[in-house]
């Protein structure tokens, strides 16, 4: 039995909707043949696949990052504007193959408008120049009578787009990155870029390029950039075919957040920075299969969905520091949505994201879990990724996060029961509040054997929606083994 004490009078932070962010890269079939498919009967006049758009809309993404990823470090944005047939084809150095440039800045920004999501553009710090980066910002946001703003008008968009989020390069530390830099080189270049971009657009929200959050690279970059940027990025992927490694490895995000926060607070204190940057977890996901074929068409299982639900719980619990997080990626490449020429189907990892994004309220609140724990790790650490988490345990068998609205009359809880074999009884106890009427429950579990699948190699899930009748401030639920559950309640204050 697990007991969860929820106290909305103990807020953990205001939740930024950008924590439910996405990422789409020119990689494999993510853009071409994924969200964009000219000539498909399933696409609209702009070439956007309507089925994919519909499924992405359901996720209510706060922000969408583009165009990479590794791809961006050899991407010249001006190749991707103007009449499509006149756009040059270029070699893609990151993933191989060729880039047609038929989906470019105007298409991406039109896509974000269709989704109702804020765009986040990552700049090319590999082969790109500062002049080119400034031209990109001017093309998107320039409101004056200048040449690049004029080009935007010529291309059919007279009004500035107002793109706020700009990334200062992608993973510039890695030898897989075109034009990789040392941390010191990065700071020198990114400092010049940040100052110039702010001169052009003081409203730009800049993201410095981080690694794990606690690495020496992060330390040097945070020390050098903390006074110049609003966000510092972290990327971590996890995953394993060992069940326990897979479902617990996302706790590595807690180390990343603590590590980055400590470095940022240190820099802010020493440098007297009044508003230090927060964290953008701008690539995260489970990813351990299909990593060498360049298309990254990972097939997810329900264990992966539990990991994704846990990641999101961690971002919610740490939302005072994590102001943005971007699931990498959204379509076909390590993605919750898979397309064929005829249809678009969902992988298990779609569901925890859907339920989280659907239900999350204004403020993350304290949810204190007492119950069975997992410690030590039942499985050997066996992962393509180095991130060991055993030292962070013991871990609650049921991982929980809670949000409330500002008036404390609504509450949402997201619960991950990681026990693969047994159901777990959960008693939710409210402090100074009572449940007001029945509680809505949505539970996702792995499909039952023999259930029909939309695509033979894509695992299905079972989503069950129901209600529970609580008594006073206590609600008792039974979580099925290996399940993700959303609890939505109305509440009234008792004092
Ligand atoms: O999301 C796939 C790749 O992972 C991205 O291009 C890169 O930034 C990271 O290494």
Short mmCIF file of C-alpha atoms and ligand atoms in Angstrom, two decimals:
data_model
loop_
_atom_site.label_atom_id
_atom_site.label_comp_id
_atom_site.label_asym_id
_atom_site.label_seq_id
_atom_site.Cartn_x
_atom_site.Cartn_y
_atom_site.Cartn_z
CA UNK A 1 0.00 0.00 0.00
CA UNK A 2 1.26 3.46 -0.96
CA UNK A 3 0.09 6.60 0.83
CA UNK A 4 0.34 9.93 -0.99
CA UNK A 5 -0.14 13.08 1.08
CA UNK A 6 -1.03 16.02 -1.17
CA UNK A 7 -0.66 19.52 0.19
CA UNK A 8 -1.59 22.31 -2.23
CA UNK A 9 -0.54 24.82 0.42
CA UNK A 10 3.03 23.70 -0.31
CA UNK A 11 3.60 24.88 -3.88
CA UNK A 12 6.73 23.64 -5.65
CA UNK A 13 6.59 26.16 -8.48
CA UNK A 14 4.47 27.59 -11.25
CA UNK A 15 4.28 25.15 -14.11
CA UNK A 16 5.40 26.50 -17.48
CA UNK A 17 3.44 24.86 -20.32
CA UNK A 18 6.73 24.73 -22.21
CA UNK A 19 7.53 21.67 -20.08
CA UNK A 20 5.18 19.93 -22.51
CA UNK A 21 7.36 20.84 -25.46
CA UNK A 22 8.31 18.95 -28.59
CA UNK A 23 11.22 18.70 -30.99
CA UNK A 24 11.22 17.96 -34.71
CA UNK A 25 14.42 17.58 -36.69
CA UNK A 26 15.22 17.07 -40.34
CA UNK A 27 16.11 13.45 -39.63
CA UNK A 28 14.85 10.29 -41.29
CA UNK A 29 11.08 10.58 -41.80
CA UNK A 30 10.37 13.09 -39.05
CA UNK A 31 9.71 16.06 -41.34
CA UNK A 32 9.56 14.65 -44.88
CA UNK A 33 7.08 11.77 -44.98
CA UNK A 34 6.14 12.51 -41.37
CA UNK A 35 4.58 15.82 -40.51
CA UNK A 36 5.11 17.14 -44.07
CA UNK A 37 4.12 15.10 -47.10
CA UNK A 38 3.54 17.06 -50.28
CA UNK A 39 1.25 15.26 -52.65
CA UNK A 40 -0.23 12.91 -50.04
CA UNK A 41 -4.02 12.69 -50.04
CA UNK A 42 -3.76 12.99 -46.26
CA UNK A 43 -2.06 16.41 -46.46
CA UNK A 44 -3.58 19.85 -46.57
CA UNK A 45 -2.77 22.51 -49.17
CA UNK A 46 0.44 23.39 -47.30
CA UNK A 47 1.65 19.79 -47.39
CA UNK A 48 1.01 19.21 -43.68
CA UNK A 49 -0.28 15.73 -42.88
CA UNK A 50 -3.67 16.41 -41.31
CA UNK A 51 -3.71 13.17 -39.32
CA UNK A 52 -0.33 13.96 -37.74
CA UNK A 53 -1.37 17.53 -37.05
CA UNK A 54 -4.49 16.28 -35.28
CA UNK A 55 -2.53 13.87 -33.08
CA UNK A 56 0.07 16.52 -32.23
CA UNK A 57 -2.64 19.07 -31.41
CA UNK A 58 -3.97 16.71 -28.75
CA UNK A 59 -0.61 17.01 -26.96
CA UNK A 60 -1.09 20.79 -26.53
CA UNK A 61 2.61 21.45 -27.02
CA UNK A 62 3.74 24.66 -25.36
CA UNK A 63 6.75 24.96 -27.64
CA UNK A 64 8.27 23.16 -30.64
CA UNK A 65 12.04 23.06 -31.28
CA UNK A 66 13.42 22.88 -34.85
CA UNK A 67 15.32 22.22 -37.20
CA UNK A 68 17.83 20.16 -35.17
CA UNK A 69 19.52 18.56 -33.42
CA UNK A 70 22.67 17.60 -35.18
CA UNK A 71 21.13 18.59 -38.52
CA UNK A 72 21.21 22.29 -37.71
CA UNK A 73 25.00 22.46 -37.49
CA UNK A 74 25.24 22.43 -41.30
CA UNK A 75 21.86 24.03 -42.06
CA UNK A 76 21.77 27.32 -43.89
CA UNK A 77 18.32 28.69 -43.27
CA UNK A 78 18.27 31.03 -46.28
CA UNK A 79 18.33 27.91 -48.51
CA UNK A 80 14.84 27.15 -47.18
CA UNK A 81 12.88 30.30 -48.08
CA UNK A 82 11.22 31.57 -51.25
CA UNK A 83 9.78 29.56 -54.16
CA UNK A 84 10.21 25.88 -53.33
CA UNK A 85 11.38 24.75 -56.75
CA UNK A 86 14.21 27.28 -56.68
CA UNK A 87 15.57 26.10 -53.32
CA UNK A 88 18.94 24.33 -53.46
CA UNK A 89 19.45 20.70 -52.46
CA UNK A 90 22.32 20.29 -50.00
CA UNK A 91 24.18 17.37 -48.44
CA UNK A 92 23.05 16.56 -44.90
CA UNK A 93 26.29 15.98 -43.00
CA UNK A 94 24.63 14.94 -39.75
CA UNK A 95 22.47 12.05 -40.88
CA UNK A 96 23.55 11.46 -44.48
CA UNK A 97 21.44 11.92 -47.58
CA UNK A 98 20.26 15.20 -49.01
CA UNK A 99 18.16 18.08 -47.78
CA UNK A 100 15.62 19.38 -50.30
CA UNK A 101 14.92 22.54 -48.29
CA UNK A 102 11.24 22.32 -49.25
CA UNK A 103 10.29 22.59 -45.59
CA UNK A 104 11.95 25.74 -44.26
CA UNK A 105 11.41 28.62 -41.86
CA UNK A 106 8.05 29.83 -43.22
CA UNK A 107 6.72 26.28 -43.33
CA UNK A 108 7.88 25.60 -39.76
CA UNK A 109 6.35 28.81 -38.46
CA UNK A 110 3.09 28.11 -40.31
CA UNK A 111 3.13 24.64 -38.72
CA UNK A 112 3.54 26.12 -35.23
CA UNK A 113 0.66 28.49 -35.92
CA UNK A 114 -1.51 25.51 -36.95
CA UNK A 115 -0.59 23.77 -33.70
CA UNK A 116 -0.99 26.87 -31.56
CA UNK A 117 2.52 26.34 -30.20
CA UNK A 118 5.48 28.68 -29.72
CA UNK A 119 8.42 28.12 -32.08
CA UNK A 120 11.94 27.55 -30.76
CA UNK A 121 14.67 27.79 -33.39
CA UNK A 122 18.13 26.35 -32.83
CA UNK A 123 20.89 28.33 -34.54
CA UNK A 124 23.69 26.82 -36.62
CA UNK A 125 26.91 27.31 -34.67
CA UNK A 126 28.72 24.65 -36.70
CA UNK A 127 29.12 26.00 -40.24
CA UNK A 128 26.88 29.02 -39.63
CA UNK A 129 28.10 32.56 -39.09
CA UNK A 130 26.91 35.26 -36.72
CA UNK A 131 25.85 37.32 -39.71
CA UNK A 132 23.65 34.45 -40.86
CA UNK A 133 22.16 34.00 -37.40
CA UNK A 134 21.34 37.70 -37.17
CA UNK A 135 19.75 37.57 -40.60
CA UNK A 136 17.56 34.66 -39.43
CA UNK A 137 16.38 36.62 -36.39
CA UNK A 138 15.76 39.66 -38.61
CA UNK A 139 13.85 37.55 -41.16
CA UNK A 140 11.58 36.19 -38.42
CA UNK A 141 11.17 39.20 -36.17
CA UNK A 142 12.28 42.38 -37.94
CA UNK A 143 9.54 45.01 -37.79
CA UNK A 144 11.37 47.76 -39.69
CA UNK A 145 12.07 48.54 -43.31
CA UNK A 146 15.11 46.25 -43.55
CA UNK A 147 16.19 43.84 -46.24
CA UNK A 148 15.54 40.51 -44.46
CA UNK A 149 12.24 41.69 -42.99
CA UNK A 150 11.36 42.72 -46.54
CA UNK A 151 12.22 39.24 -47.83
CA UNK A 152 9.77 37.80 -45.32
CA UNK A 153 7.11 40.14 -46.73
CA UNK A 154 8.00 39.06 -50.28
CA UNK A 155 7.47 35.47 -49.14
CA UNK A 156 3.94 36.25 -48.02
CA UNK A 157 4.34 37.12 -44.34
CA UNK A 158 4.42 40.87 -43.84
CA UNK A 159 3.86 40.71 -40.06
CA UNK A 160 6.84 39.73 -37.89
CA UNK A 161 6.55 36.19 -36.53
CA UNK A 162 7.83 37.17 -33.10
CA UNK A 163 9.95 34.04 -32.51
CA UNK A 164 11.07 34.27 -28.88
CA UNK A 165 13.22 31.20 -28.27
CA UNK A 166 16.64 30.87 -29.92
CA UNK A 167 19.15 28.13 -29.16
CA UNK A 168 22.85 28.98 -29.30
CA UNK A 169 23.91 25.83 -31.14
CA UNK A 170 23.20 22.14 -30.63
CA UNK A 171 25.48 19.77 -28.66
CA UNK A 172 28.53 21.79 -29.67
CA UNK A 173 30.68 19.61 -27.38
CA UNK A 174 30.34 16.42 -29.41
CA UNK A 175 32.66 15.08 -32.09
CA UNK A 176 29.50 14.01 -33.99
CA UNK A 177 28.60 17.68 -34.29
CA UNK A 178 29.70 19.52 -37.42
CA UNK A 179 32.02 22.25 -36.16
CA UNK A 180 32.25 21.01 -32.55
CA UNK A 181 34.03 23.35 -30.13
CA UNK A 182 35.82 23.19 -26.81
CA UNK A 183 33.85 24.70 -23.91
CA UNK A 184 36.12 27.75 -23.91
CA UNK A 185 35.72 28.23 -27.66
CA UNK A 186 31.98 27.85 -27.30
CA UNK A 187 31.78 30.50 -24.59
CA UNK A 188 33.83 32.93 -26.66
CA UNK A 189 31.65 32.46 -29.76
CA UNK A 190 28.31 32.21 -27.96
CA UNK A 191 29.07 35.39 -25.99
CA UNK A 192 29.54 37.34 -29.23
CA UNK A 193 26.38 35.82 -30.68
CA UNK A 194 24.27 36.42 -27.56
CA UNK A 195 25.23 40.08 -27.29
CA UNK A 196 24.59 40.75 -30.97
CA UNK A 197 21.25 38.93 -31.04
CA UNK A 198 20.05 40.89 -28.01
CA UNK A 199 21.06 44.12 -29.75
CA UNK A 200 18.88 43.16 -32.69
CA UNK A 201 16.05 41.68 -30.63
CA UNK A 202 16.04 42.47 -26.91
CA UNK A 203 13.04 40.15 -26.45
CA UNK A 204 14.98 37.10 -27.62
CA UNK A 205 15.04 34.28 -25.05
CA UNK A 206 18.43 32.65 -25.49
CA UNK A 207 19.37 29.08 -24.63
CA UNK A 208 23.00 28.16 -23.97
CA UNK A 209 24.16 24.71 -24.99
CA UNK A 210 24.54 22.32 -22.07
CA UNK A 211 25.43 18.65 -21.75
CA UNK A 212 24.33 16.59 -18.75
CA UNK A 213 23.83 19.53 -16.40
CA UNK A 214 26.70 18.61 -14.09
CA UNK A 215 29.62 18.14 -16.52
CA UNK A 216 32.74 20.25 -16.83
CA UNK A 217 31.32 21.52 -20.12
CA UNK A 218 28.22 22.76 -18.25
CA UNK A 219 30.39 24.38 -15.59
CA UNK A 220 32.45 26.36 -18.10
CA UNK A 221 29.43 27.31 -20.21
CA UNK A 222 27.31 28.33 -17.21
CA UNK A 223 30.17 30.40 -15.75
CA UNK A 224 30.64 32.09 -19.10
CA UNK A 225 27.05 32.50 -20.27
CA UNK A 226 24.82 32.78 -17.19
CA UNK A 227 24.61 36.57 -17.40
CA UNK A 228 23.71 36.47 -21.10
CA UNK A 229 21.04 33.79 -21.48
CA UNK A 230 17.62 32.99 -20.02
CA UNK A 231 17.89 29.21 -20.26
CA UNK A 232 20.64 26.60 -20.13
CA UNK A 233 19.92 23.38 -22.00
CA UNK A 234 20.39 19.77 -20.94
CA UNK A 235 20.01 16.65 -23.10
CA UNK A 236 19.69 13.17 -21.68
CA UNK A 237 18.38 10.03 -23.28
CA UNK A 238 17.93 6.83 -21.32
CA UNK A 239 16.73 3.31 -22.01
CA UNK A 240 17.48 -0.36 -21.72
CA UNK A 241 15.93 -3.69 -22.45
CA UNK A 242 16.44 -4.45 -18.77
CA UNK A 243 13.03 -3.49 -17.34
CA UNK A 244 14.22 -1.90 -14.10
CA UNK A 245 17.07 0.02 -15.71
CA UNK A 246 14.63 1.32 -18.30
CA UNK A 247 11.92 2.50 -15.93
CA UNK A 248 14.26 3.96 -13.28
CA UNK A 249 16.96 5.54 -15.44
CA UNK A 250 14.84 8.71 -16.01
CA UNK A 251 15.67 9.61 -12.39
CA UNK A 252 18.94 10.67 -13.91
CA UNK A 253 17.02 13.85 -14.80
CA UNK A 254 16.91 14.63 -11.07
CA UNK A 255 20.70 14.57 -10.95
CA UNK A 256 20.88 16.72 -14.09
CA UNK A 257 18.50 19.31 -12.66
CA UNK A 258 20.26 19.42 -9.28
CA UNK A 259 23.68 19.63 -10.94
CA UNK A 260 22.75 22.40 -13.37
CA UNK A 261 20.94 24.29 -10.64
CA UNK A 262 23.97 24.18 -8.34
CA UNK A 263 26.26 25.46 -11.09
CA UNK A 264 23.79 28.21 -12.02
CA UNK A 265 23.30 29.30 -8.40
CA UNK A 266 27.05 29.37 -7.88
CA UNK A 267 27.60 31.51 -10.99
CA UNK A 268 24.70 33.80 -10.06
CA UNK A 269 26.06 34.38 -6.56
CA UNK A 270 29.64 35.00 -7.60
CA UNK A 271 28.72 37.16 -10.59
CA UNK A 272 25.79 38.90 -8.83
CA UNK A 273 23.31 37.93 -11.55
CA UNK A 274 19.84 39.13 -10.53
CA UNK A 275 17.85 36.79 -12.79
CA UNK A 276 19.95 33.72 -13.47
CA UNK A 277 18.98 31.29 -16.22
CA UNK A 278 16.69 28.35 -15.67
CA UNK A 279 16.87 24.92 -17.30
CA UNK A 280 15.60 23.88 -20.74
CA UNK A 281 15.62 20.09 -20.91
CA UNK A 282 15.43 20.49 -24.66
CA UNK A 283 16.02 16.88 -25.69
CA UNK A 284 14.83 13.93 -23.65
CA UNK A 285 13.33 10.52 -24.34
CA UNK A 286 13.82 6.81 -24.12
CA UNK A 287 16.13 5.80 -26.99
CA UNK A 288 18.23 2.70 -27.12
CA UNK A 289 17.19 0.77 -30.22
CA UNK A 290 17.88 1.43 -33.92
CA UNK A 291 20.61 3.88 -33.28
CA UNK A 292 22.84 3.14 -36.22
CA UNK A 293 20.56 3.25 -39.26
CA UNK A 294 20.20 7.02 -39.47
CA UNK A 295 16.39 6.88 -39.36
CA UNK A 296 15.96 6.21 -35.63
CA UNK A 297 12.55 4.57 -36.04
CA UNK A 298 12.40 3.23 -32.49
CA UNK A 299 9.52 0.92 -31.62
CA UNK A 300 8.39 1.64 -28.08
CA UNK A 301 7.02 -0.70 -25.46
CA UNK A 302 4.85 0.03 -22.48
CA UNK A 303 7.88 -0.01 -20.17
CA UNK A 304 9.13 2.95 -22.20
CA UNK A 305 5.81 4.69 -21.57
CA UNK A 306 6.37 4.28 -17.83
CA UNK A 307 9.77 5.92 -18.23
CA UNK A 308 8.22 8.82 -20.18
CA UNK A 309 5.54 9.27 -17.50
CA UNK A 310 8.30 9.38 -14.88
CA UNK A 311 10.32 11.96 -16.82
CA UNK A 312 7.27 14.22 -16.97
CA UNK A 313 6.58 13.73 -13.25
CA UNK A 314 10.17 14.81 -12.58
CA UNK A 315 9.83 17.93 -14.76
CA UNK A 316 6.56 18.84 -12.98
CA UNK A 317 8.08 18.34 -9.53
CA UNK A 318 11.06 20.51 -10.53
CA UNK A 319 9.16 23.13 -12.48
CA UNK A 320 10.65 25.98 -10.47
CA UNK A 321 13.90 25.22 -12.34
CA UNK A 322 12.80 23.36 -15.45
CA UNK A 323 11.04 25.94 -17.59
CA UNK A 324 11.09 24.00 -20.83
CA UNK A 325 11.40 20.35 -21.84
CA UNK A 326 11.20 18.95 -25.36
CA UNK A 327 10.34 15.37 -26.13
CA UNK A 328 12.82 14.25 -28.79
CA UNK A 329 11.25 13.69 -31.16
CA UNK A 330 7.60 13.81 -32.28
CA UNK A 331 7.14 11.95 -35.59
CA UNK A 332 8.77 8.70 -36.84
CA UNK A 333 12.27 9.39 -35.46
CA UNK A 334 12.32 8.25 -31.78
CA UNK A 335 8.72 9.40 -31.68
CA UNK A 336 5.25 8.80 -30.24
CA UNK A 337 3.66 9.10 -33.71
CA UNK A 338 4.45 6.74 -36.59
CA UNK A 339 3.25 7.34 -40.15
CA UNK A 340 2.74 5.14 -43.17
CA UNK A 341 1.51 6.53 -46.49
CA UNK A 342 -2.01 5.52 -45.41
CA UNK A 343 -2.20 6.30 -41.72
CA UNK A 344 -0.65 7.67 -38.54
CA UNK A 345 -0.58 5.53 -35.40
CA UNK A 346 0.38 6.04 -31.80
CA UNK A 347 3.13 4.36 -29.83
CA UNK A 348 2.76 3.72 -26.07
CA UNK A 349 4.87 6.76 -25.10
CA UNK A 350 2.19 9.06 -26.58
CA UNK A 351 -0.25 8.36 -23.75
CA UNK A 352 1.55 9.58 -20.62
CA UNK A 353 2.40 12.77 -22.50
CA UNK A 354 -1.23 13.16 -23.62
CA UNK A 355 -2.63 12.71 -20.12
CA UNK A 356 -0.01 14.92 -18.48
CA UNK A 357 -0.52 17.74 -20.99
CA UNK A 358 -4.29 17.42 -20.84
CA UNK A 359 -4.57 17.63 -17.08
CA UNK A 360 -1.67 19.71 -15.76
CA UNK A 361 -2.80 22.73 -13.72
CA UNK A 362 -1.10 26.04 -12.82
CA UNK A 363 1.06 25.10 -9.85
CA UNK A 364 3.01 21.97 -8.97
CA UNK A 365 2.28 21.00 -5.36
CA UNK A 366 3.86 18.72 -2.81
CA UNK A 367 2.88 15.06 -3.09
CA UNK A 368 4.68 13.07 -0.43
CA UNK A 369 4.85 9.35 -1.14
CA UNK A 370 5.29 6.72 1.56
CA UNK A 371 5.14 3.11 0.46
CA UNK A 372 7.12 0.25 -1.03
CA UNK A 373 10.42 1.21 -2.58
CA UNK A 374 12.75 -0.29 -5.17
CA UNK A 375 16.26 -0.58 -3.78
CA UNK A 376 18.71 -1.80 -4.80
CA UNK A 377 18.05 -1.88 -8.54
CA UNK A 378 16.69 -5.34 -9.29
CA UNK A 379 18.38 -5.36 -12.71
CA UNK A 380 22.01 -4.91 -13.65
CA UNK A 381 22.72 -1.53 -15.16
CA UNK A 382 22.68 -2.44 -18.82
CA UNK A 383 22.12 0.49 -21.11
CA UNK A 384 23.60 2.11 -24.18
CA UNK A 385 23.76 5.23 -22.00
CA UNK A 386 26.23 5.55 -19.13
CA UNK A 387 23.81 7.12 -16.66
CA UNK A 388 23.74 4.94 -13.54
CA UNK A 389 21.05 5.80 -11.03
CA UNK A 390 21.50 3.23 -8.24
CA UNK A 391 23.02 5.88 -5.95
CA UNK A 392 19.89 8.01 -6.30
CA UNK A 393 17.64 5.32 -4.79
CA UNK A 394 15.68 4.05 -3.05
CA UNK A 395 12.92 4.85 -5.52
CA UNK A 396 9.24 4.83 -4.69
CA UNK A 397 7.51 1.96 -6.44
CA UNK A 398 4.80 4.50 -7.35
CA UNK A 399 6.19 7.73 -8.74
CA UNK A 400 3.84 10.69 -8.27
CA UNK A 401 3.45 14.33 -9.23
CA UNK A 402 0.59 16.71 -8.48
CA UNK A 403 -0.62 20.06 -9.78
CA UNK A 404 -3.40 22.33 -8.52
CA UNK A 405 -5.09 25.39 -9.92
CA UNK A 406 -4.38 28.73 -8.32
CA UNK A 407 -7.68 28.67 -6.36
CA UNK A 408 -6.98 25.19 -4.99
CA UNK A 409 -10.31 23.86 -6.24
CA UNK A 410 -8.90 21.47 -8.81
CA UNK A 411 -6.18 18.90 -8.50
CA UNK A 412 -4.43 16.57 -10.95
CA UNK A 413 -2.18 13.67 -9.99
CA UNK A 414 -0.06 11.55 -12.30
CA UNK A 415 0.95 8.15 -10.91
CA UNK A 416 3.34 5.58 -12.36
CA UNK A 417 3.06 2.09 -10.88
CA UNK A 418 6.35 0.48 -11.83
CA UNK A 419 5.61 -2.91 -10.34
CA UNK A 420 5.62 -5.17 -13.39
CA UNK A 421 3.56 -7.93 -11.81
CA UNK A 422 1.35 -6.63 -9.03
CA UNK A 423 -1.33 -4.04 -8.56
CA UNK A 424 -0.68 -1.41 -5.94
CA UNK A 425 -3.29 0.12 -3.65
CA UNK A 426 -2.86 3.86 -3.31
CA UNK A 427 -4.43 6.04 -0.66
CA UNK A 428 -4.45 9.72 -1.59
CA UNK A 429 -4.86 11.97 1.43
CA UNK A 430 -5.46 15.70 1.05
CA UNK A 431 -4.30 18.25 3.58
CA UNK A 432 -6.80 20.98 4.49
CA UNK A 433 -8.95 19.99 1.52
CA UNK A 434 -11.79 17.58 0.79
CA UNK A 435 -12.68 15.92 -2.47
CA UNK A 436 -15.71 17.48 -4.02
CA UNK A 437 -17.64 14.75 -5.83
CA UNK A 438 -16.32 11.81 -7.82
CA UNK A 439 -12.74 11.71 -9.02
CA UNK A 440 -12.03 11.06 -12.72
CA UNK A 441 -9.47 8.33 -13.40
CA UNK A 442 -7.71 7.55 -16.67
CA UNK A 443 -5.38 4.53 -16.64
CA UNK A 444 -3.13 3.27 -19.41
CA UNK A 445 -1.68 -0.22 -19.42
CA UNK A 446 -0.02 -2.43 -21.99
CA UNK A 447 -2.39 -4.06 -24.44
CA UNK A 448 -3.70 -7.49 -23.63
CA UNK A 449 -2.35 -10.38 -25.69
CA UNK A 450 -4.20 -10.89 -28.93
CA UNK A 451 -5.57 -7.36 -29.11
CA UNK A 452 -5.60 -5.94 -32.65
CA UNK A 453 -2.78 -3.56 -33.49
CA UNK A 454 -2.91 -0.63 -35.88
CA UNK A 455 0.49 -1.57 -37.26
CA UNK A 456 1.86 -5.07 -36.62
CA UNK A 457 5.12 -3.84 -35.10
CA UNK A 458 3.66 -1.03 -32.99
CA UNK A 459 2.59 -2.13 -29.52
CA UNK A 460 -0.92 -1.07 -28.49
CA UNK A 461 -2.12 0.21 -25.14
CA UNK A 462 -5.39 0.12 -23.21
CA UNK A 463 -6.75 3.45 -22.03
CA UNK A 464 -9.54 3.07 -19.49
CA UNK A 465 -11.47 6.02 -18.14
CA UNK A 466 -13.62 5.77 -15.02
CA UNK A 467 -14.44 7.38 -11.70
CA UNK A 468 -13.82 6.73 -8.02
CA UNK A 469 -15.87 7.99 -5.08
CA UNK A 470 -13.65 9.39 -2.35
CA UNK A 471 -14.56 9.93 1.28
CA UNK A 472 -13.78 13.36 2.72
CA UNK A 473 -10.15 14.05 1.99
CA UNK A 474 -9.21 10.43 1.24
CA UNK A 475 -9.42 8.53 -2.03
CA UNK A 476 -8.34 4.92 -2.42
CA UNK A 477 -7.41 3.54 -5.85
CA UNK A 478 -5.98 0.33 -7.19
CA UNK A 479 -3.28 0.84 -9.79
CA UNK A 480 -2.85 -2.09 -12.19
CA UNK A 481 0.66 -3.53 -12.57
CA UNK A 482 2.84 -1.55 -15.01
CA UNK A 483 0.43 1.36 -15.41
CA UNK A 484 0.23 5.12 -15.78
CA UNK A 485 -2.75 6.80 -14.11
CA UNK A 486 -4.17 10.30 -14.19
CA UNK A 487 -6.42 11.38 -11.32
CA UNK A 488 -8.44 14.57 -11.76
CA UNK A 489 -10.45 15.94 -8.85
CA UNK A 490 -12.46 18.93 -7.72
CA UNK A 491 -11.68 19.98 -4.17
CA UNK A 492 -12.96 22.35 -1.48
CA UNK A 493 -11.00 23.88 1.36
CA UNK A 494 -11.74 22.53 4.83
CA UNK A 495 -9.91 25.33 6.62
O1 LIG B 1 17.38 13.51 -31.33
C1 LIG B 1 18.40 12.84 -32.01
C2 LIG B 1 19.75 13.50 -31.84
O2 LIG B 1 20.19 13.31 -30.52
C3 LIG B 1 19.81 14.98 -32.02
O3 LIG B 1 19.97 15.34 -33.36
C4 LIG B 1 21.02 15.37 -31.24
O4 LIG B 1 20.94 16.69 -30.75
C5 LIG B 1 21.11 14.32 -30.17
O5 LIG B 1 22.38 13.79 -30.11
#
